[in-house]
XYZ file of C-alpha atoms in Angstrom:
768
model
C -37.713 16.737 58.108
C -39.226 15.917 54.693
C -38.090 19.275 53.283
C -34.512 18.647 54.461
C -34.519 15.214 52.799
C -35.759 16.685 49.513
C -33.156 19.451 49.613
C -30.443 16.867 50.275
C -31.610 14.720 47.336
C -31.768 17.747 45.030
C -28.319 18.859 46.162
C -26.902 15.378 45.716
C -28.406 15.106 42.226
C -26.924 18.465 41.286
C -23.474 17.400 42.494
C -23.675 14.149 40.505
C -24.666 16.030 37.363
C -21.838 18.525 37.806
C -19.392 15.629 38.223
C -20.623 14.063 34.969
C -20.305 17.319 33.046
C -16.845 17.876 34.500
C -15.849 14.406 33.316
C -17.179 15.169 29.821
C -15.123 18.345 29.763
C -11.924 16.511 30.733
C -12.531 13.869 28.035
C -13.290 16.406 25.290
C -10.199 18.435 26.196
C -8.064 15.380 25.380
C -9.827 14.429 22.141
C -7.461 13.892 19.201
C -7.591 11.570 16.161
C -5.023 9.322 17.870
C -7.044 8.647 21.047
C -10.489 8.925 19.428
C -11.474 5.321 20.125
C -10.355 5.358 23.744
C -12.153 8.621 24.603
C -15.273 7.546 22.740
C -15.483 4.535 25.060
C -14.933 6.818 28.076
C -17.912 9.008 27.107
C -20.060 5.895 26.706
C -19.012 4.702 30.162
C -20.433 7.832 31.840
C -23.881 7.156 33.303
C -26.100 9.172 30.929
C -29.405 8.392 32.632
C -31.419 11.539 31.911
C -32.028 14.130 29.204
C -30.256 16.817 31.238
C -26.959 14.934 31.069
C -27.438 14.461 27.322
C -28.098 18.192 26.844
C -24.984 19.041 28.813
C -22.845 16.750 26.649
C -24.245 18.242 23.425
C -23.633 21.774 24.704
C -20.025 20.968 25.620
C -19.291 19.357 22.254
C -20.863 22.312 20.510
C -18.818 24.865 22.427
C -15.621 22.923 21.670
C -16.418 22.817 17.952
C -17.043 26.554 17.750
C -13.753 27.271 19.503
C -11.803 24.719 17.412
C -13.319 24.836 13.898
C -10.282 23.133 12.326
C -11.318 19.925 14.151
C -14.921 20.016 12.920
C -14.543 16.827 10.905
C -13.252 14.933 13.941
C -16.054 16.250 16.194
C -18.659 15.418 13.541
C -17.284 11.877 13.411
C -17.414 11.761 17.219
C -21.062 12.895 17.153
C -21.898 10.332 14.476
C -20.623 7.473 16.631
C -22.195 8.834 19.836
C -25.538 9.158 18.060
C -25.584 5.406 17.474
C -24.675 4.510 21.067
C -26.265 6.976 23.504
C -29.745 6.365 24.994
C -32.965 8.213 24.109
C -35.291 9.838 26.686
C -38.853 11.145 26.824
C -40.189 14.389 28.252
C -43.948 14.384 28.028
C -44.793 13.574 24.417
C -41.355 14.592 23.169
C -38.617 12.122 22.364
C -35.177 13.433 23.339
C -32.262 12.025 21.324
C -28.637 13.043 20.947
C -29.200 13.743 17.238
C -32.285 15.903 17.852
C -30.507 17.960 20.522
C -27.535 18.444 18.207
C -29.728 19.593 15.305
C -31.543 22.033 17.605
C -28.200 23.430 18.757
C -27.065 23.943 15.166
C -30.316 25.707 14.307
C -30.190 27.916 17.415
C -26.596 28.908 16.677
C -27.413 29.610 13.021
C -30.308 31.908 13.985
C -28.298 33.461 16.802
C -25.518 34.248 14.330
C -27.993 36.131 12.136
C -29.244 38.185 15.107
C -25.756 38.989 16.365
C -24.680 39.993 12.873
C -27.600 42.416 12.581
C -26.791 43.825 16.028
C -23.123 44.204 15.077
C -24.050 46.027 11.871
C -26.389 48.297 13.809
C -23.686 48.976 16.414
C -21.233 49.888 13.659
C -23.720 52.354 12.223
C -24.986 53.894 15.476
C -22.248 52.959 17.935
C -22.813 51.392 21.340
C -22.542 53.517 24.411
C -20.862 50.832 26.521
C -18.425 49.471 23.914
C -15.325 51.011 22.437
C -14.477 50.567 18.765
C -11.890 47.904 19.665
C -14.415 45.979 21.766
C -16.971 46.091 18.950
C -14.336 44.763 16.530
C -13.449 41.943 18.933
C -17.118 41.074 19.362
C -17.575 40.947 15.593
C -14.547 38.641 15.201
C -15.920 36.244 17.844
C -19.335 36.242 16.183
C -17.753 35.554 12.789
C -15.614 32.728 14.199
C -18.609 31.048 15.852
C -20.663 31.387 12.695
C -17.997 29.842 10.461
C -17.399 27.055 12.994
C -21.121 26.269 13.122
C -21.416 26.269 9.330
C -18.443 23.950 8.994
C -19.951 21.598 11.619
C -23.314 21.653 9.825
C -21.557 20.632 6.616
C -19.597 17.829 8.273
C -22.743 16.518 10.020
C -24.523 16.455 6.658
C -21.650 14.389 5.225
C -22.251 11.922 8.072
C -26.005 11.871 7.204
C -26.908 13.419 10.551
C -28.527 16.407 8.819
C -30.784 16.228 5.763
C -30.228 17.669 2.310
C -33.309 19.863 2.799
C -31.620 21.575 5.758
C -28.537 22.228 3.604
C -30.611 23.950 0.930
C -32.347 26.047 3.601
C -28.948 27.157 4.924
C -27.646 27.988 1.434
C -30.754 30.072 0.624
C -30.496 31.924 3.951
C -26.828 32.723 3.386
C -27.350 33.847 -0.211
C -30.174 36.103 0.910
C -32.655 38.032 -1.203
C -30.751 41.302 -1.135
C -28.763 42.609 -4.050
C -25.706 42.771 -1.784
C -25.861 40.176 1.028
C -23.748 40.467 4.186
C -20.118 39.552 3.597
C -20.080 37.265 6.642
C -22.979 35.299 5.110
C -21.155 34.948 1.804
C -17.975 33.804 3.540
C -20.004 31.194 5.442
C -21.679 30.164 2.170
C -18.288 29.528 0.532
C -17.161 27.469 3.549
C -20.369 25.405 3.391
C -20.112 24.853 -0.369
C -16.485 23.743 -0.142
C -17.478 21.290 2.612
C -20.577 19.686 1.079
C -20.417 20.610 -2.615
C -19.140 17.286 -3.920
C -21.972 15.393 -2.192
C -24.922 17.756 -2.665
C -24.168 18.587 -6.315
C -25.912 15.599 -7.888
C -28.289 15.239 -10.817
C -31.542 15.606 -8.853
C -30.657 19.040 -7.494
C -28.720 20.306 -10.515
C -31.235 23.083 -11.230
C -31.010 24.381 -7.662
C -27.214 24.260 -7.690
C -27.109 26.029 -11.052
C -29.337 28.781 -9.632
C -27.110 29.205 -6.560
C -23.967 29.464 -8.655
C -25.526 31.839 -11.189
C -26.264 34.195 -8.302
C -22.798 33.644 -6.805
C -21.255 34.474 -10.199
C -23.202 37.739 -10.276
C -22.091 38.569 -6.732
C -18.448 37.776 -7.569
C -18.518 40.764 -9.940
C -20.248 43.087 -7.451
C -17.750 45.865 -6.715
C -19.635 46.769 -3.524
C -18.250 43.603 -1.968
C -14.695 43.384 -0.684
C -12.116 41.796 -2.975
C -11.562 39.021 -0.404
C -15.204 37.895 -0.545
C -15.338 38.199 -4.331
C -12.264 35.989 -4.638
C -13.828 33.458 -2.251
C -16.916 33.319 -4.465
C -14.767 32.874 -7.583
C -12.837 30.066 -5.841
C -16.118 28.280 -5.050
C -17.225 28.655 -8.685
C -13.865 27.314 -9.926
C -14.140 24.438 -7.475
C -17.466 23.360 -8.960
C -16.192 23.777 -12.518
C -13.276 21.508 -11.573
C -15.671 18.809 -10.264
C -14.974 19.916 -6.686
C -11.237 19.213 -6.921
C -9.148 22.026 -5.324
C -6.869 24.138 -7.494
C -3.793 23.730 -5.267
C -3.658 20.037 -6.119
C -0.033 19.489 -5.170
C -0.309 20.909 -1.663
C -3.700 19.395 -0.964
C -2.629 16.056 -2.425
C 0.390 16.026 -0.118
C -1.790 16.659 2.947
C -4.274 14.034 1.826
C -1.497 11.535 1.206
C -0.233 12.090 4.752
C -3.743 11.707 6.164
C -4.332 8.637 4.016
C -1.024 7.150 5.133
C -2.031 7.617 8.773
C -5.392 5.921 8.120
C -3.780 2.976 6.361
C -1.239 2.543 9.168
C -4.099 2.543 11.659
C -6.013 -0.023 9.599
C -2.913 -2.215 9.343
C -2.476 -2.089 13.119
C -6.101 -3.174 13.578
C -5.787 -6.059 11.109
C -2.600 -7.198 12.861
C -4.670 -7.857 15.990
C -7.626 -9.594 14.332
C -8.682 -12.740 16.208
C -12.034 -14.477 16.731
C -12.263 -13.155 20.302
C -11.443 -9.580 19.255
C -13.562 -9.684 16.087
C -16.378 -7.382 17.237
C -14.078 -4.891 18.932
C -11.740 -4.580 15.942
C -14.648 -4.499 13.499
C -15.943 -1.408 15.316
C -12.483 0.152 15.191
C -12.370 -0.233 11.399
C -15.860 1.253 11.080
C -14.754 4.226 13.173
C -11.904 5.052 10.782
C -13.023 7.986 8.654
C -13.775 6.293 5.304
C -14.524 9.545 3.514
C -13.201 8.616 0.082
C -12.786 5.682 -2.274
C -9.002 5.748 -1.863
C -9.278 4.783 1.816
C -11.697 2.016 0.891
C -9.341 0.731 -1.798
C -6.426 0.819 0.651
C -8.375 -1.284 3.156
C -9.266 -3.819 0.457
C -5.622 -3.952 -0.603
C -4.446 -4.597 2.948
C -6.935 -7.427 3.422
C -5.925 -8.971 0.071
C -2.271 -8.714 1.086
C -2.892 -10.541 4.355
C -5.498 -13.212 3.594
C -3.537 -15.167 0.932
C -0.434 -15.457 3.130
C -2.506 -16.427 6.192
C -4.723 -19.137 4.658
C -5.886 -20.699 7.920
C -7.465 -17.329 8.722
C -9.301 -17.011 5.380
C -12.693 -17.788 6.898
C -12.123 -15.111 9.533
C -11.128 -12.530 6.917
C -14.080 -13.457 4.694
C -16.488 -12.966 7.596
C -14.782 -9.654 8.375
C -15.225 -8.567 4.743
C -18.882 -9.563 4.752
C -19.581 -7.458 7.838
C -17.617 -4.516 6.428
C -19.570 -4.636 3.156
C -22.784 -4.011 5.113
C -21.421 -1.012 7.009
C -18.897 0.869 4.892
C -20.075 3.793 2.732
C -20.410 3.818 -1.060
C -18.870 6.485 -3.268
C -19.557 7.786 -6.737
C -16.774 8.379 -9.212
C -17.400 9.281 -12.849
C -20.996 8.012 -12.547
C -19.783 4.661 -11.179
C -20.872 3.290 -7.824
C -17.816 2.338 -5.775
C -18.416 0.008 -2.853
C -16.252 -2.170 -0.636
C -17.806 -5.307 -2.129
C -17.145 -4.195 -5.708
C -13.556 -3.181 -5.002
C -12.967 -6.515 -3.271
C -14.312 -8.446 -6.282
C -12.097 -6.458 -8.678
C -9.033 -6.992 -6.492
C -9.750 -10.725 -6.221
C -10.001 -10.983 -9.999
C -6.672 -9.179 -10.480
C -4.991 -11.390 -7.887
C -6.379 -14.522 -9.553
C -5.138 -13.402 -12.984
C -1.791 -12.497 -11.466
C -1.582 -16.029 -10.049
C -2.193 -17.437 -13.527
C 0.683 -15.399 -14.928
C 2.938 -16.562 -12.098
C 2.013 -20.194 -12.789
C 2.925 -19.714 -16.438
C 6.278 -18.215 -15.461
C 6.963 -20.982 -12.951
C 6.512 -23.619 -15.646
C 8.638 -21.851 -18.256
C 12.045 -23.305 -18.963
C 14.802 -21.237 -17.385
C 16.534 -19.119 -19.971
C 19.960 -17.557 -19.746
C 18.611 -14.144 -18.802
C 16.679 -15.579 -15.853
C 19.722 -17.466 -14.623
C 21.779 -14.280 -14.714
C 19.223 -12.356 -12.685
C 18.443 -15.037 -10.101
C 20.336 -17.815 -8.433
C 18.729 -21.239 -8.259
C 17.977 -20.766 -4.545
C 16.346 -17.371 -5.146
C 14.227 -18.758 -7.933
C 13.080 -21.702 -5.819
C 12.199 -19.369 -2.951
C 10.183 -17.105 -5.271
C 8.371 -20.108 -6.718
C 7.414 -21.315 -3.224
C 6.189 -17.841 -2.213
C 4.129 -17.478 -5.388
C 2.601 -20.911 -4.883
C 1.691 -20.205 -1.256
C 0.082 -16.919 -2.179
C -1.870 -18.444 -5.054
C -3.254 -21.251 -2.869
C -4.105 -18.818 -0.098
C -5.954 -16.569 -2.530
C -7.991 -19.436 -3.957
C -8.994 -20.428 -0.423
C -10.003 -16.828 0.337
C -12.050 -16.596 -2.883
C -13.948 -19.722 -1.844
C -14.686 -18.346 1.623
C -15.929 -15.064 0.094
C -18.299 -17.022 -2.153
C -19.696 -18.821 0.907
C -20.510 -15.367 2.335
C -22.248 -14.293 -0.929
C -19.488 -11.759 -1.529
C -18.672 -13.321 -4.929
C -21.138 -14.800 -7.406
C -21.524 -18.399 -8.511
C -20.645 -17.322 -12.056
C -17.244 -16.161 -10.781
C -16.668 -19.567 -9.140
C -17.403 -21.431 -12.367
C -15.038 -19.099 -14.199
C -12.268 -19.874 -11.676
C -12.843 -23.636 -11.864
C -12.691 -23.626 -15.682
C -9.528 -21.541 -15.649
C -7.846 -23.930 -13.217
C -8.957 -27.021 -15.147
C -7.586 -25.743 -18.486
C -10.171 -27.477 -20.689
C -7.952 -27.830 -23.755
C -4.726 -29.165 -22.253
C -3.254 -30.888 -19.210
C -3.344 -28.358 -16.351
C -0.273 -27.429 -14.350
C 0.199 -29.148 -10.994
C -0.239 -25.826 -9.178
C -3.562 -25.230 -10.956
C -4.873 -28.656 -9.974
C -3.795 -28.213 -6.376
C -5.610 -24.858 -6.293
C -8.645 -26.449 -7.972
C -8.861 -29.151 -5.311
C -8.581 -26.557 -2.572
C -11.314 -24.396 -4.130
C -13.760 -27.242 -4.696
C -13.211 -28.626 -1.196
C -14.091 -25.157 0.124
C -17.209 -24.444 -1.960
C -18.318 -27.891 -3.199
C -21.201 -28.397 -0.783
C -22.750 -25.032 -1.732
C -22.110 -24.887 -5.485
C -23.149 -28.515 -6.158
C -26.925 -27.996 -6.412
C -29.437 -29.272 -9.008
C -29.191 -26.197 -11.266
C -25.429 -26.538 -11.638
C -25.296 -30.356 -11.633
C -24.385 -30.491 -15.336
C -21.383 -28.232 -14.801
C -20.171 -30.048 -11.682
C -20.504 -33.430 -13.413
C -18.391 -32.101 -16.266
C -15.701 -30.834 -13.876
C -15.561 -34.103 -11.924
C -15.372 -36.183 -15.105
C -12.338 -34.190 -16.204
C -10.839 -34.582 -12.720
C -11.502 -38.352 -12.852
C -9.583 -38.534 -16.118
C -6.735 -36.462 -14.712
C -6.548 -38.624 -11.570
C -5.508 -41.520 -13.827
C -2.986 -39.488 -15.792
C 0.396 -41.044 -15.016
C 2.153 -37.873 -16.191
C 0.920 -36.174 -13.021
C 2.634 -36.786 -9.644
C 1.036 -39.225 -7.199
C 0.373 -36.357 -4.775
C -1.802 -34.467 -7.286
C -3.602 -37.599 -8.458
C -4.461 -38.512 -4.862
C -5.759 -34.979 -4.262
C -8.064 -35.320 -7.279
C -9.305 -38.713 -6.048
C -9.960 -37.202 -2.604
C -12.241 -34.594 -4.202
C -14.075 -37.248 -6.215
C -14.592 -39.277 -3.010
C -15.660 -36.138 -1.173
C -18.470 -35.523 -3.648
C -19.569 -39.161 -3.501
C -19.753 -38.709 0.274
C -22.053 -35.665 -0.247
C -19.208 -33.284 0.623
C -18.922 -34.629 4.175
C -15.344 -34.939 5.409
C -14.397 -38.366 6.732
C -13.086 -36.583 9.811
C -13.936 -33.060 10.843
C -11.376 -30.372 10.141
C -10.370 -28.292 13.115
C -10.275 -24.560 12.656
C -7.313 -22.521 13.791
C -6.877 -22.114 17.522
C -6.801 -18.727 19.202
C -3.050 -19.043 19.637
C -2.723 -18.695 15.871
C -4.279 -15.272 15.980
C -1.795 -12.928 17.578
C -0.696 -9.421 16.831
C 2.832 -10.446 16.034
C 1.749 -13.071 13.493
C 2.700 -10.559 10.809
C 6.359 -11.292 11.559
C 6.246 -14.586 9.718
C 3.375 -14.980 7.274
C 5.284 -17.547 5.304
C 5.361 -19.912 8.269
C 1.643 -20.522 7.939
C 1.649 -22.463 4.705
C 4.261 -24.535 3.017
C 6.379 -27.643 3.077
C 7.061 -29.996 5.946
C 10.257 -28.228 6.855
C 8.606 -25.395 8.748
C 10.828 -24.465 11.660
C 10.539 -22.538 14.858
C 12.461 -19.325 14.389
C 13.956 -18.218 17.679
C 14.471 -14.875 15.976
C 10.734 -14.214 16.083
C 8.420 -13.729 19.056
C 6.307 -16.619 20.265
C 3.115 -15.043 19.000
C 4.532 -14.984 15.469
C 4.804 -18.772 15.394
C 1.619 -19.376 13.438
C 1.621 -23.065 12.690
C -0.603 -25.116 10.437
C -0.603 -28.326 8.471
C 0.913 -27.711 5.029
C -1.595 -27.683 2.192
C 0.808 -29.660 0.045
C 0.732 -32.866 2.067
C -1.888 -35.571 2.038
C -4.560 -36.109 3.131
C -5.342 -32.492 2.222
C -8.900 -32.532 3.564
C -8.521 -35.190 6.224
C -7.777 -34.543 9.874
C -5.933 -31.212 9.855
C -5.369 -31.421 13.577
C -2.553 -33.910 13.107
C 0.445 -33.786 10.797
C 2.390 -36.813 9.617
C 6.098 -36.189 9.956
C 9.186 -38.352 10.131
C 8.686 -38.428 13.906
C 5.179 -39.802 13.749
C 1.825 -38.171 14.355
C 2.149 -35.010 16.375
C -0.188 -32.146 17.131
C 0.467 -29.149 14.837
C 1.666 -27.066 17.711
C 4.708 -29.331 18.169
C 5.406 -31.282 15.041
C 6.859 -28.175 13.464
C 8.873 -26.873 16.402
C 12.350 -27.498 15.122
C 15.415 -25.311 15.005
C 16.204 -23.685 11.635
C 19.739 -25.081 11.537
C 19.012 -28.356 13.319
C 15.688 -29.736 12.043
C 15.868 -32.807 14.299
C 16.505 -31.005 17.559
C 13.473 -30.166 19.727
C 13.562 -26.635 21.113
C 10.241 -26.511 22.962
C 8.829 -29.463 24.914
C 5.374 -30.826 24.227
C 3.445 -28.213 26.103
C 0.724 -26.158 24.506
C 2.209 -22.848 23.463
C -0.725 -21.119 25.121
C 0.480 -22.516 28.428
C 3.923 -20.992 27.949
C 2.357 -17.617 27.486
C -0.097 -17.966 30.344
C 2.537 -19.289 32.768
C 4.940 -16.429 32.053
C 2.124 -13.919 32.522
C 1.126 -15.572 35.782
C 4.758 -15.557 36.937
C 5.187 -11.811 36.430
C 1.845 -11.054 38.110
C 2.907 -13.123 41.102
C 6.251 -11.319 41.175
C 4.562 -7.911 41.260
C 2.658 -9.129 44.301
C 5.254 -11.212 46.206
C 8.463 -9.687 44.749
C 10.212 -13.042 45.027
C 12.926 -13.329 42.352
C 13.696 -16.944 43.257
C 10.106 -17.959 42.601
C 10.183 -16.381 39.125
C 13.531 -18.045 38.428
C 12.131 -21.430 39.397
C 9.063 -20.897 37.203
C 11.240 -20.055 34.166
C 13.405 -23.115 34.727
C 10.336 -25.344 34.971
C 9.182 -24.130 31.563
C 12.408 -25.617 30.161
C 12.016 -23.595 26.945
C 15.002 -21.257 26.437
C 13.946 -20.462 22.863
C 10.775 -18.944 24.320
C 12.703 -16.493 26.533
C 12.866 -13.618 23.993
C 9.095 -13.786 23.674
C 8.771 -13.886 27.468
C 10.709 -10.595 27.636
C 8.496 -9.210 24.850
C 5.291 -10.144 26.717
C 6.491 -8.833 30.076
C 7.596 -5.457 28.731
C 4.602 -4.780 26.457
C 2.158 -5.854 29.193
C 3.937 -3.550 31.660
C 2.825 -0.510 29.635
C -0.618 -1.047 31.164
C 0.757 -1.352 34.697
C 1.734 1.345 37.195
C 5.186 2.890 37.512
C 6.067 0.720 40.506
C 5.454 -2.483 38.514
C 7.616 -1.216 35.646
C 10.426 -0.444 38.107
C 10.114 -3.960 39.527
C 10.191 -5.453 36.025
C 13.364 -3.547 35.104
C 15.071 -4.759 38.287
C 13.893 -8.325 37.658
C 15.279 -8.406 34.105
C 18.593 -7.010 35.354
C 18.742 -9.602 38.142
C 17.797 -12.548 35.920
C 20.439 -11.584 33.362
C 23.295 -10.701 35.722
C 22.792 -12.832 38.838
C 20.970 -15.710 37.188
C 22.692 -15.818 33.819
C 21.651 -19.398 33.207
C 17.994 -18.333 33.600
C 17.878 -15.475 31.076
C 20.806 -15.028 28.724
C 21.861 -11.571 27.585
C 21.296 -12.520 23.939
C 17.710 -13.570 24.686
C 17.120 -10.320 26.559
C 18.361 -8.262 23.598
C 16.277 -10.336 21.181
C 13.220 -9.684 23.347
C 13.943 -5.939 23.252
C 14.202 -6.211 19.478
C 10.683 -7.702 19.386
C 9.337 -4.866 21.555
C 10.803 -2.220 19.238
C 9.629 -4.076 16.127
C 5.982 -3.825 17.239
C 6.195 -0.437 18.964
C 4.360 1.449 16.207
C 1.321 -0.784 16.734
C 1.662 -0.800 20.528
C 1.414 3.002 20.674
C -2.125 2.883 19.283
C -3.316 1.168 22.485
C -0.656 2.591 24.820
C 0.340 6.125 23.696
C 2.865 6.404 26.544
C 4.704 3.237 25.517
C 7.841 5.143 24.284
C 8.100 6.923 27.632
C 7.680 3.737 29.677
C 10.026 1.746 27.452
C 12.667 4.476 27.705
C 12.506 4.332 31.504
C 12.892 0.526 31.556
C 15.793 0.597 29.098
C 17.556 3.345 31.062
C 17.591 1.178 34.192
C 19.111 -1.716 32.230
C 21.758 0.595 30.764
C 22.691 1.991 34.194
C 23.055 -1.598 35.457
C 25.419 -2.396 32.537
C 23.176 -5.205 31.295
C 23.010 -3.573 27.871
C 24.825 -0.545 26.506
C 23.302 2.644 25.157
C 25.070 1.937 21.870
C 23.354 -1.447 21.527
C 19.974 0.070 22.319
C 20.616 2.815 19.765
C 21.226 0.209 17.074
C 18.037 -1.659 18.014
C 16.031 1.577 17.862
C 17.399 2.383 14.400
C 16.436 -1.094 13.175
C 13.071 -1.138 14.961
C 9.596 -0.578 13.613
C 7.872 -1.954 10.567
C 11.092 -1.489 8.609
C 14.539 -0.118 9.549
C 14.384 3.620 10.144
C 10.602 3.836 10.532
C 10.841 4.617 14.270
C 13.117 7.546 13.419
C 10.809 8.850 10.686
C 7.741 8.732 12.932
C 9.477 10.435 15.882
C 9.092 7.361 18.100
C 12.850 6.780 18.186
C 13.414 10.301 19.499
C 10.758 9.792 22.186
C 12.282 6.502 23.361
C 15.868 7.790 23.339
C 14.875 11.098 24.923
C 13.181 9.255 27.788
C 16.219 6.982 28.197
C 18.501 10.001 28.530
C 16.019 11.759 30.790
C 15.929 8.773 33.168
C 19.691 8.132 33.383
C 21.072 9.681 36.566
C 23.587 12.531 36.365
C 26.487 10.580 37.860
C 26.113 7.942 35.106
C 25.191 10.240 32.245
C 28.508 11.543 30.859
C 30.239 8.164 30.938
C 27.330 6.346 29.305
C 27.041 8.915 26.514
C 30.803 8.907 25.914
C 31.021 5.106 25.684
C 27.973 4.781 23.433
C 29.470 6.581 20.394
C 25.902 7.573 19.526
C 25.191 10.580 17.324
C 21.952 11.863 18.802
C 21.202 13.897 15.664
C 20.624 10.675 13.714
C 17.554 9.964 15.852
C 15.836 13.207 14.872
C 12.597 12.745 12.931
C 12.043 14.827 9.766
C 10.232 17.412 11.901
C 12.311 18.381 14.981
C 9.210 19.708 16.758
C 8.205 16.099 17.364
C 11.301 15.439 19.436
C 11.441 18.212 21.993
C 12.555 15.816 24.717
C 15.533 14.672 22.609
C 16.336 18.184 21.346
C 17.101 19.203 24.928
C 19.979 16.729 25.076
C 21.234 17.560 21.587
C 21.466 21.248 22.498
C 23.158 20.409 25.791
């Protein structure tokens, strides 16, 4: 009986292990740069509770790499992230780690390659009884492919600091060999390795070694016993080093790199769009997982943060914290003997932005000349002035928050304060407003005994300015508030509330200007609910009092409602005094209940109780984008519901609000695809059902698709438009198809992306 139990347990354990390895195989088969993050989480979710499972995973990754050497960089990145997350195990006195198993695999494959190469050479000389000449050639090709794949992986792992420099030198020496004429396969592998790691390993400390390698490679490149192909490869490697590891075919390579860099920056922008306090850790990891393999990517990330933070000032503390964490994790690079780091690039960018703000302030205060009047209308000039002022104030706030995180030095803060004070003349109003904002942000930290003399000097000048009748009352009161703040040991009279979670939404990028400005900030029904990022204007007093309430002509209202006024009718309330979070949560609850009960009347009643028609486009936006994570049945129900609400209950959901909601969905579709790759397919199916029900026309949808994305035409250029339209056409039933196409007046060719291969589903209909 005991033996049977043991056999059963062994058999069960074997089945569980096979299931795990099968799951790994399925995940690795799907691995692409686009779904990297998702599949990485799936691997982590597998129960890796023993060294055997870990070995199996390493073996599978290794086999995939050798069969797909062009994806070595991606697999190396995958290994790098797994290495930091997967558990370690012990077998006797040995510690078993993912990294150790991977290194052992690389070493075994490297040594195996040498043995197989010797056997192949021997077989060529003596012949093998069981193999034909063609079979021997095929075997040699496979051996060569595995060897080159392994070498490329070794190089990429070294770049990720998973293998040491000592191991690289051992590999180089092995491949160069001691013979006068090494094996050609070894030399080919050597050139691949050098092109992969050369820029990193060729530093001052190992210059003598590198010089020795390349002296020998130069000799071999003139060895007529070697094939011309290998000699040219050696010469290319030598030229690469002479050119500071920059490839000769600069134009072609630069184009590829630009495309790759563009994809990275788009991915980073999508991540930053979603940044909220609750998603901070998750999105921080996503940024870290982006392949920051060059200074250009780092600079692009810094640029994106500096573009966002100044126009979203209530999020400056969040962005500063994000920057601080990134500075600890992101790699450093060397360029022309200069150390390039995220922190250094951020400081340089901040300085440029600050100086740019000074120039803008000078321009703002210049008298209008005839040339300026010709180029800009008065309204355009006023709008540009407001934008420049908002950005300048936002940047000053961000600079202060960075200082609080030790990302900028105290010396830089004193420099900024002196610049804003303008020691030798009366400062501009904008400079003084920025000064007050900066000092209110950093005052408590920078006002210590060592800098007391400087702070006293600043406050004395501010005291004088606060009594300057040439300055507006608003500015003079701001200066007095700062003086009082210091007297009160930098303690606010009333605590300042930070931004609520509702302020942090993906679609906030629709309306950055709504987050800072004058009292006349309006609810734009042409933007989704999540874009309505509302805050007390920095220009109104008290600037550092209770930011949770805003004084308006209506009295004291919470910030979520005091600003909810129609663009054309500032006095007309569009949304009742209900927290905007509740609107979102109630609409989500309503659709969940509908999926369960399928009661249209109940949904209708819920919408009417909200009594917020201007919120309806956002409701459509939320329902459709959330449906991408539901099953097909729920999406079918949603399509029918939207049709019913628009046609049978026209007073519940107007057609114009439905179309505006669809516009929101298409506007954010590029970002949505990152989390839901099948979003174009699902959206196409939903839209097709609306078109067949005559709620919207194919022509209208076509126009929305053309306008959709980050900017008009971007959905077409990325191939997303073709995917959406192709799925619409593929869903429309045959008996509707011809009539719908005829009435739409659409030219399907205009939805083709630059590369037709991306739009196979649409191409089928174009050919038909």
